[in-house]
PDB file of C-alpha atoms in Angstrom:
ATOM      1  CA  UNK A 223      58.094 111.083 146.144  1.00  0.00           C
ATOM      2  CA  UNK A 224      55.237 109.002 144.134  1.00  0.00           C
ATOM      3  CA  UNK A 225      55.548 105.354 143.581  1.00  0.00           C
ATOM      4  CA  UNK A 226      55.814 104.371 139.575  1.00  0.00           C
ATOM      5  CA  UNK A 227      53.238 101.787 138.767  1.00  0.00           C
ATOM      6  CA  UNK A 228      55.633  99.870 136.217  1.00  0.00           C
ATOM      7  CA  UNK A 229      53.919  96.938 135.277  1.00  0.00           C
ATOM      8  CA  UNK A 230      52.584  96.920 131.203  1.00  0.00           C
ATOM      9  CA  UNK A 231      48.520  96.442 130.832  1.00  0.00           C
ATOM     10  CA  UNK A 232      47.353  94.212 127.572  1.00  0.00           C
ATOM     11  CA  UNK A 233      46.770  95.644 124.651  1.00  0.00           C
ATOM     12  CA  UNK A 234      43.206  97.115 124.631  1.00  0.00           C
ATOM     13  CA  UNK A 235      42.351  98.667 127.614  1.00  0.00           C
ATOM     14  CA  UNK A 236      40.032 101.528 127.851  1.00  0.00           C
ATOM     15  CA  UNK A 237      40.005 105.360 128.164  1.00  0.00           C
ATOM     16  CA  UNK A 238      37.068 107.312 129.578  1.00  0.00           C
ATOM     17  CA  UNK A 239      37.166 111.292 130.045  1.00  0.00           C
ATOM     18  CA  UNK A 240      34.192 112.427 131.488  1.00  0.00           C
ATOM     19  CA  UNK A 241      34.521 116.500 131.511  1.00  0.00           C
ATOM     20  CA  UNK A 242      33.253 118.088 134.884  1.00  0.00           C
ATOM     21  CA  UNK A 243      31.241 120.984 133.921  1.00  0.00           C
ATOM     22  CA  UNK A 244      28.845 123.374 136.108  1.00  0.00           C
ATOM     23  CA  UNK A 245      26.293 124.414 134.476  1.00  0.00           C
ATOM     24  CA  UNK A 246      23.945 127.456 134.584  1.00  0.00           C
ATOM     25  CA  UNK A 247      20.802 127.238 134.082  1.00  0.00           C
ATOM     26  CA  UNK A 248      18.572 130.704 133.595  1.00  0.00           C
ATOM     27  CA  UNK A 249      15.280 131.403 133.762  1.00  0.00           C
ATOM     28  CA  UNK A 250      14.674 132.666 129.978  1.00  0.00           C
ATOM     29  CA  UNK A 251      15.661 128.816 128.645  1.00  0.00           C
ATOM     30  CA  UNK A 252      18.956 130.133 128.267  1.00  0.00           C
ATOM     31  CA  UNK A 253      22.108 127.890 129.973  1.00  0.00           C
ATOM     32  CA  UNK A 254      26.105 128.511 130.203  1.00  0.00           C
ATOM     33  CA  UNK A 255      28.356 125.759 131.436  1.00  0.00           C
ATOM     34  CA  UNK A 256      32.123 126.262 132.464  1.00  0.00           C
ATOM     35  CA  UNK A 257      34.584 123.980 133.413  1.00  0.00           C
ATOM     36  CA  UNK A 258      34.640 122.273 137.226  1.00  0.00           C
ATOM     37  CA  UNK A 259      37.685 124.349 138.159  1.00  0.00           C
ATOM     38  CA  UNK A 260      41.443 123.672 136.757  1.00  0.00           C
ATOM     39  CA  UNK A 261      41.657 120.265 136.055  1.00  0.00           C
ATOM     40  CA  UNK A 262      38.147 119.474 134.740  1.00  0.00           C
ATOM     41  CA  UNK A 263      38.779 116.332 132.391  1.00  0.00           C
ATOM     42  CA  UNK A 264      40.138 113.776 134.750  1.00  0.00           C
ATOM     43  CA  UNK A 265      40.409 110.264 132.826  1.00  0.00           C
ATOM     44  CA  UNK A 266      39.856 106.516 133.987  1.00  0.00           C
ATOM     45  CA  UNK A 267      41.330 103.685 132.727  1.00  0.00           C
ATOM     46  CA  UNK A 268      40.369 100.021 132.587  1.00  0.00           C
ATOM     47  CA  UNK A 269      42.791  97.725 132.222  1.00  0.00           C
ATOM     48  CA  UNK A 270      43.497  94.194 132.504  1.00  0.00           C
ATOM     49  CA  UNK A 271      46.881  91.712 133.195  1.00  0.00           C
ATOM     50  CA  UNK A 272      45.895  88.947 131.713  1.00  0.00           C
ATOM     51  CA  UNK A 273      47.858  85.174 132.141  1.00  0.00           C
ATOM     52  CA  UNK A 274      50.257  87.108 134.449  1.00  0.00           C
ATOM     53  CA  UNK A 275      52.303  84.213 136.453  1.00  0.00           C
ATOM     54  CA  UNK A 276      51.664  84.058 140.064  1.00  0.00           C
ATOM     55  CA  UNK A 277      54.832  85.459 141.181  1.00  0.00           C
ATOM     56  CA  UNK A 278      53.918  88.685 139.135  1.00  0.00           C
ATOM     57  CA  UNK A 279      50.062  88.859 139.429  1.00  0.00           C
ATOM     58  CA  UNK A 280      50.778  88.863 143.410  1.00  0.00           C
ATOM     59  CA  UNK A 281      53.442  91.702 142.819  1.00  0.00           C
ATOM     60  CA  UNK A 282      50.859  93.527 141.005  1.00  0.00           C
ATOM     61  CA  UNK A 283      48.100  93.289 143.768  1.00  0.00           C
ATOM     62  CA  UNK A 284      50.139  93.878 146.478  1.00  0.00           C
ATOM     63  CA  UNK A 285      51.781  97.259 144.801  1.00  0.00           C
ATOM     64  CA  UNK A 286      47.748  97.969 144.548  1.00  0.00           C
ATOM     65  CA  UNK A 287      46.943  96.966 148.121  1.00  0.00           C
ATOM     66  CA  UNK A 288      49.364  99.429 149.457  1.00  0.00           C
ATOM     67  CA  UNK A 289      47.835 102.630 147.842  1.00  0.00           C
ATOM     68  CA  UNK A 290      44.462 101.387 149.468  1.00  0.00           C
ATOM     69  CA  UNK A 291      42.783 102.882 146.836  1.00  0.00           C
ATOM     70  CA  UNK A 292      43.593 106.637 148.321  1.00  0.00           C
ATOM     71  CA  UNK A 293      47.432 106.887 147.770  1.00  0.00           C
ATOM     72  CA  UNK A 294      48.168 108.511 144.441  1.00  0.00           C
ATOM     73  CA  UNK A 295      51.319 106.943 142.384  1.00  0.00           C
ATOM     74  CA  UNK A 296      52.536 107.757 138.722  1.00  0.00           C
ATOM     75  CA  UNK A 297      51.885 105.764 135.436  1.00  0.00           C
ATOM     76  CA  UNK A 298      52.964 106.142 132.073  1.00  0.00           C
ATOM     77  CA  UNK A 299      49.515 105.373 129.833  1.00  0.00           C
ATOM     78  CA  UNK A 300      50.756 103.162 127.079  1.00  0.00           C
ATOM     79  CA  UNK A 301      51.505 105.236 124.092  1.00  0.00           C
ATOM     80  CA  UNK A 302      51.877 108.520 125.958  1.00  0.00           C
ATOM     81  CA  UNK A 303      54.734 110.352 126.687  1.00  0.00           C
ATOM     82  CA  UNK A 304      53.724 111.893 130.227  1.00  0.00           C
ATOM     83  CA  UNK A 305      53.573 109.990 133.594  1.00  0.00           C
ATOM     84  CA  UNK A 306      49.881 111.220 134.866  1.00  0.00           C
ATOM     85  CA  UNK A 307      48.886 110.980 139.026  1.00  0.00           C
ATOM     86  CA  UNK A 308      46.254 108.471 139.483  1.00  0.00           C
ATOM     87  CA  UNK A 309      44.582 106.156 141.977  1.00  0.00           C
ATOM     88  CA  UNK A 310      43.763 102.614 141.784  1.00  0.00           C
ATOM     89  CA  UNK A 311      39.787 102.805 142.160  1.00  0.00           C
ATOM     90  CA  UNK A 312      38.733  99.066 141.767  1.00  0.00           C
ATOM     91  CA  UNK A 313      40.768  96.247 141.305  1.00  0.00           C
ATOM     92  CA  UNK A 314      39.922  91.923 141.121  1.00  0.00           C
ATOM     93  CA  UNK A 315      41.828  89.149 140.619  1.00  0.00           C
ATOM     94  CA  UNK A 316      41.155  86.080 138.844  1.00  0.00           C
ATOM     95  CA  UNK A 317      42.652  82.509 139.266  1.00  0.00           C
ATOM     96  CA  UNK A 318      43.116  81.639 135.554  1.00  0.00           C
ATOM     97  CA  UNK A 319      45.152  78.218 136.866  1.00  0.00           C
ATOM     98  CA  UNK A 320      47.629  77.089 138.874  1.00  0.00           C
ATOM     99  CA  UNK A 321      50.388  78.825 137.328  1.00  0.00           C
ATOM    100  CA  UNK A 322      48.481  82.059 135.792  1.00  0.00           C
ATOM    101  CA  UNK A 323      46.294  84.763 137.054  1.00  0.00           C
ATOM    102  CA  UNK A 324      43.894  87.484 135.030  1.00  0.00           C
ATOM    103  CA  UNK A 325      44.160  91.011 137.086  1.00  0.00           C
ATOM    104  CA  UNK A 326      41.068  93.479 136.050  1.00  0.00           C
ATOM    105  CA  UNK A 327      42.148  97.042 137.484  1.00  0.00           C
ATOM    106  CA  UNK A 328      40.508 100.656 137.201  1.00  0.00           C
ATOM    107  CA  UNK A 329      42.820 103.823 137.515  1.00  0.00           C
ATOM    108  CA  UNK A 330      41.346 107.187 138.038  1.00  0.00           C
ATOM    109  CA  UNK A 331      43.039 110.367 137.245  1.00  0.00           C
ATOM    110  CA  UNK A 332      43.980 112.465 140.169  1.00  0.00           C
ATOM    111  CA  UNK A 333      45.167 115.941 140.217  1.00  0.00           C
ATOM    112  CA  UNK A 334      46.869 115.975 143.788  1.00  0.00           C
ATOM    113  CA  UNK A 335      49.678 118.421 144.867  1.00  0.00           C
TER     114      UNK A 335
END
């Protein structure tokens, strides 16, 4: 079973779907384009965890460091009903202070069995 990413992003953060469509292109200027097989609208997120205190900012990176960036786990998208599969892409962490820490992270969508 899937980890569940539980940890609540700011408000703000981003959605990007970027359709995958093959296109085909013909000879007479015509073209057709059809979807990139069954799940052809993966999404990425940006999000950030910003003035997290150290204690949680480390739990954060650590839960991160353990996919390695290959490892799909589960995530609720704030304001949707449906956990989705996805992969944690990119990820940095700032030291706002002693006491704080600002967490950038990118999920990609994933459509693994």
């Amino acid at each position: 079973m899937a980890n569940t990413f539980s940890y609540v992003p700011d408000r703000g953060f981003s959605k990007t779907t970027k359709p995958r469509v093959l296109l085909y292109q013909f000879g007479d200027g015509y073209a057709q384009r059809t979807g990139d097989g069954i799940n052809s609208m993966p999404s990425v997120y940006n999000l950030t965890f910003n003035g997290r205190d150290v204690t949680t900012a480390e739990a954060i990176i650590a839960f991160l460091e353990a996919t390695q960036g290959r490892t799909y786990f589960l995530w609720t998208p704030v304001g949707e009903a449906n956990k989705i599969k996805v992969i944690a892409s990119e990820w940095s962490m700032v030291h706002d202070s002693s006491i704080s820490r600002n967490i950038s992270v990118t999920f990609t969508q994933v459509f693994d069995l």
